[in-house]
JSON list of C-alpha atoms in Angstrom, two decimals:
[
{"chain": "A", "resi": 1440, "resn": "MET", "atom": "CA", "xyz": [-12.49, -43.21, -20.72]},
{"chain": "A", "resi": 1441, "resn": "CYS", "atom": "CA", "xyz": [-13.31, -44.74, -17.34]},
{"chain": "A", "resi": 1442, "resn": "SER", "atom": "CA", "xyz": [-13.44, -48.39, -16.45]},
{"chain": "A", "resi": 1443, "resn": "ALA", "atom": "CA", "xyz": [-14.48, -50.36, -13.41]},
{"chain": "A", "resi": 1444, "resn": "SER", "atom": "CA", "xyz": [-14.39, -53.93, -12.25]},
{"chain": "A", "resi": 1445, "resn": "ILE", "atom": "CA", "xyz": [-16.77, -55.85, -10.03]},
{"chain": "A", "resi": 1446, "resn": "ASN", "atom": "CA", "xyz": [-15.89, -58.93, -8.02]},
{"chain": "A", "resi": 1447, "resn": "VAL", "atom": "CA", "xyz": [-18.89, -61.24, -7.76]},
{"chain": "A", "resi": 1448, "resn": "LEU", "atom": "CA", "xyz": [-18.88, -63.89, -5.04]},
{"chain": "A", "resi": 1449, "resn": "GLY", "atom": "CA", "xyz": [-20.93, -67.04, -5.40]},
{"chain": "A", "resi": 1450, "resn": "LEU", "atom": "CA", "xyz": [-22.33, -68.95, -2.45]},
{"chain": "A", "resi": 1451, "resn": "HIS", "atom": "CA", "xyz": [-19.45, -71.43, -2.59]},
{"chain": "A", "resi": 1452, "resn": "ASP", "atom": "CA", "xyz": [-16.87, -68.62, -2.47]},
{"chain": "A", "resi": 1453, "resn": "ILE", "atom": "CA", "xyz": [-17.73, -67.52, 1.06]},
{"chain": "A", "resi": 1454, "resn": "ALA", "atom": "CA", "xyz": [-19.31, -70.56, 2.72]},
{"chain": "A", "resi": 1455, "resn": "GLY", "atom": "CA", "xyz": [-16.15, -71.57, 4.55]},
{"chain": "A", "resi": 1456, "resn": "VAL", "atom": "CA", "xyz": [-14.91, -68.10, 5.48]},
{"chain": "A", "resi": 1457, "resn": "LYS", "atom": "CA", "xyz": [-14.57, -67.59, 9.23]},
{"chain": "A", "resi": 1458, "resn": "ASN", "atom": "CA", "xyz": [-15.01, -64.09, 10.50]},
{"chain": "A", "resi": 1459, "resn": "ASP", "atom": "CA", "xyz": [-14.62, -63.26, 14.19]},
{"chain": "A", "resi": 1460, "resn": "ILE", "atom": "CA", "xyz": [-16.27, -59.83, 13.92]},
{"chain": "A", "resi": 1461, "resn": "VAL", "atom": "CA", "xyz": [-19.78, -61.12, 13.13]},
{"chain": "A", "resi": 1462, "resn": "ASP", "atom": "CA", "xyz": [-21.56, -64.33, 14.13]},
{"chain": "A", "resi": 1463, "resn": "ILE", "atom": "CA", "xyz": [-24.88, -65.43, 12.60]},
{"chain": "A", "resi": 1464, "resn": "PHE", "atom": "CA", "xyz": [-26.93, -68.21, 14.16]},
{"chain": "A", "resi": 1465, "resn": "PRO", "atom": "CA", "xyz": [-28.65, -70.57, 13.79]},
{"chain": "A", "resi": 1466, "resn": "THR", "atom": "CA", "xyz": [-28.03, -71.60, 10.23]},
{"chain": "A", "resi": 1467, "resn": "PRO", "atom": "CA", "xyz": [-29.75, -73.47, 8.83]},
{"chain": "A", "resi": 1468, "resn": "THR", "atom": "CA", "xyz": [-32.90, -71.86, 10.24]},
{"chain": "A", "resi": 1469, "resn": "LYS", "atom": "CA", "xyz": [-36.64, -72.02, 9.71]},
{"chain": "A", "resi": 1470, "resn": "ASP", "atom": "CA", "xyz": [-37.59, -68.48, 10.76]},
{"chain": "A", "resi": 1471, "resn": "LEU", "atom": "CA", "xyz": [-35.23, -66.39, 12.90]},
{"chain": "A", "resi": 1472, "resn": "ILE", "atom": "CA", "xyz": [-31.51, -65.66, 12.75]},
{"chain": "A", "resi": 1473, "resn": "THR", "atom": "CA", "xyz": [-29.47, -63.56, 15.14]},
{"chain": "A", "resi": 1474, "resn": "ILE", "atom": "CA", "xyz": [-26.57, -61.34, 14.13]},
{"chain": "A", "resi": 1475, "resn": "LEU", "atom": "CA", "xyz": [-24.09, -60.76, 16.94]},
{"chain": "A", "resi": 1476, "resn": "SER", "atom": "CA", "xyz": [-21.00, -58.57, 16.57]},
{"chain": "A", "resi": 1477, "resn": "ASN", "atom": "CA", "xyz": [-18.21, -57.13, 18.65]},
{"chain": "A", "resi": 1478, "resn": "GLU", "atom": "CA", "xyz": [-18.53, -53.97, 16.51]},
{"chain": "A", "resi": 1479, "resn": "ASN", "atom": "CA", "xyz": [-21.45, -51.60, 15.99]},
{"chain": "A", "resi": 1480, "resn": "LEU", "atom": "CA", "xyz": [-23.64, -52.88, 13.16]},
{"chain": "A", "resi": 1481, "resn": "LYS", "atom": "CA", "xyz": [-25.03, -50.41, 10.63]},
{"chain": "A", "resi": 1482, "resn": "SER", "atom": "CA", "xyz": [-27.09, -52.37, 8.09]},
{"chain": "A", "resi": 1483, "resn": "TYR", "atom": "CA", "xyz": [-27.77, -55.67, 6.41]},
{"chain": "A", "resi": 1484, "resn": "ASN", "atom": "CA", "xyz": [-28.94, -56.75, 2.96]},
{"chain": "A", "resi": 1485, "resn": "ILE", "atom": "CA", "xyz": [-30.05, -60.28, 2.11]},
{"chain": "A", "resi": 1486, "resn": "PHE", "atom": "CA", "xyz": [-29.72, -61.58, -1.46]},
{"chain": "A", "resi": 1487, "resn": "ASP", "atom": "CA", "xyz": [-31.22, -64.70, -3.03]},
{"chain": "A", "resi": 1488, "resn": "GLU", "atom": "CA", "xyz": [-29.28, -67.11, -5.25]},
{"chain": "A", "resi": 1489, "resn": "SER", "atom": "CA", "xyz": [-29.93, -64.95, -8.34]},
{"chain": "A", "resi": 1490, "resn": "GLY", "atom": "CA", "xyz": [-28.44, -61.88, -6.63]},
{"chain": "A", "resi": 1491, "resn": "LYS", "atom": "CA", "xyz": [-31.79, -60.12, -6.07]},
{"chain": "A", "resi": 1492, "resn": "MET", "atom": "CA", "xyz": [-32.02, -58.18, -2.80]},
{"chain": "A", "resi": 1493, "resn": "VAL", "atom": "CA", "xyz": [-34.92, -59.63, -0.80]},
{"chain": "A", "resi": 1494, "resn": "LEU", "atom": "CA", "xyz": [-34.50, -57.89, 2.60]},
{"chain": "A", "resi": 1495, "resn": "SER", "atom": "CA", "xyz": [-32.71, -54.74, 3.72]},
{"chain": "A", "resi": 1496, "resn": "PHE", "atom": "CA", "xyz": [-32.56, -52.83, 7.00]},
{"chain": "A", "resi": 1497, "resn": "PHE", "atom": "CA", "xyz": [-30.56, -50.05, 8.69]},
{"chain": "A", "resi": 1498, "resn": "PHE", "atom": "CA", "xyz": [-29.99, -50.18, 12.46]},
{"chain": "A", "resi": 1499, "resn": "LYS", "atom": "CA", "xyz": [-27.52, -49.49, 15.26]},
{"chain": "A", "resi": 1500, "resn": "GLY", "atom": "CA", "xyz": [-26.28, -51.88, 17.91]},
{"chain": "A", "resi": 1501, "resn": "ASN", "atom": "CA", "xyz": [-24.30, -55.09, 18.13]},
{"chain": "A", "resi": 1502, "resn": "LYS", "atom": "CA", "xyz": [-27.20, -57.58, 18.09]},
{"chain": "A", "resi": 1503, "resn": "LYS", "atom": "CA", "xyz": [-30.11, -57.97, 15.68]},
{"chain": "A", "resi": 1504, "resn": "GLU", "atom": "CA", "xyz": [-32.76, -60.67, 15.26]},
{"chain": "A", "resi": 1505, "resn": "ILE", "atom": "CA", "xyz": [-34.11, -61.08, 11.73]},
{"chain": "A", "resi": 1506, "resn": "ASP", "atom": "CA", "xyz": [-37.37, -62.80, 10.84]},
{"chain": "A", "resi": 1507, "resn": "LEU", "atom": "CA", "xyz": [-36.87, -64.84, 7.66]},
{"chain": "A", "resi": 1508, "resn": "SER", "atom": "CA", "xyz": [-40.35, -66.42, 7.66]},
{"chain": "A", "resi": 1509, "resn": "ILE", "atom": "CA", "xyz": [-41.34, -64.53, 4.48]},
{"chain": "A", "resi": 1510, "resn": "LEU", "atom": "CA", "xyz": [-38.45, -66.06, 2.51]},
{"chain": "A", "resi": 1511, "resn": "LYS", "atom": "CA", "xyz": [-38.68, -69.29, 0.54]},
{"chain": "A", "resi": 1512, "resn": "PRO", "atom": "CA", "xyz": [-36.39, -72.15, 1.61]},
{"chain": "A", "resi": 1513, "resn": "GLY", "atom": "CA", "xyz": [-32.96, -71.91, 0.00]},
{"chain": "A", "resi": 1514, "resn": "ASP", "atom": "CA", "xyz": [-29.48, -70.42, 0.22]},
{"chain": "A", "resi": 1515, "resn": "TYR", "atom": "CA", "xyz": [-29.02, -66.68, 0.74]},
{"chain": "A", "resi": 1516, "resn": "ILE", "atom": "CA", "xyz": [-26.14, -64.25, 1.15]},
{"chain": "A", "resi": 1517, "resn": "ILE", "atom": "CA", "xyz": [-26.32, -61.70, 3.95]},
{"chain": "A", "resi": 1518, "resn": "MET", "atom": "CA", "xyz": [-24.17, -58.60, 3.52]},
{"chain": "A", "resi": 1519, "resn": "ILE", "atom": "CA", "xyz": [-23.57, -56.97, 6.90]},
{"chain": "A", "resi": 1520, "resn": "GLU", "atom": "CA", "xyz": [-22.06, -53.50, 7.25]},
{"chain": "A", "resi": 1521, "resn": "THR", "atom": "CA", "xyz": [-20.23, -52.69, 10.49]},
{"chain": "A", "resi": 1522, "resn": "GLU", "atom": "CA", "xyz": [-18.43, -49.49, 11.47]},
{"chain": "A", "resi": 1523, "resn": "THR", "atom": "CA", "xyz": [-15.22, -50.72, 9.82]},
{"chain": "A", "resi": 1524, "resn": "LYS", "atom": "CA", "xyz": [-16.06, -53.24, 7.11]},
{"chain": "A", "resi": 1525, "resn": "THR", "atom": "CA", "xyz": [-18.62, -55.11, 5.04]},
{"chain": "A", "resi": 1526, "resn": "ILE", "atom": "CA", "xyz": [-18.96, -58.85, 5.62]},
{"chain": "A", "resi": 1527, "resn": "ASN", "atom": "CA", "xyz": [-20.70, -61.42, 3.43]},
{"chain": "A", "resi": 1528, "resn": "LYS", "atom": "CA", "xyz": [-21.97, -64.69, 4.89]},
{"chain": "A", "resi": 1529, "resn": "LYS", "atom": "CA", "xyz": [-24.14, -67.55, 3.72]},
{"chain": "A", "resi": 1530, "resn": "ILE", "atom": "CA", "xyz": [-27.42, -68.34, 5.45]},
{"chain": "A", "resi": 1531, "resn": "ILE", "atom": "CA", "xyz": [-29.65, -71.34, 4.79]},
{"chain": "A", "resi": 1532, "resn": "LYS", "atom": "CA", "xyz": [-33.44, -71.03, 5.12]},
{"chain": "A", "resi": 1533, "resn": "GLN", "atom": "CA", "xyz": [-35.25, -74.35, 5.55]}
]
């Protein structure tokens, strides 16, 4: 028999986490955010408060602008994959 466990993070679990590898700005935002990293970025996924993926994209580079104008105002989690790790951060759409 196999078993697995999943660690689920809520918005409050990661809001105060500082990570020097990736910076996201501005937040809160009305339309655009910028991801800036000192590592090569591979992809991002954005999840709403219910955990539903609402945006996803694969790319290469260390800077990416993302248009959030199609999203409703609220709190979101962005999961960013770099060459060495996966980072979760909170973004606020006004």
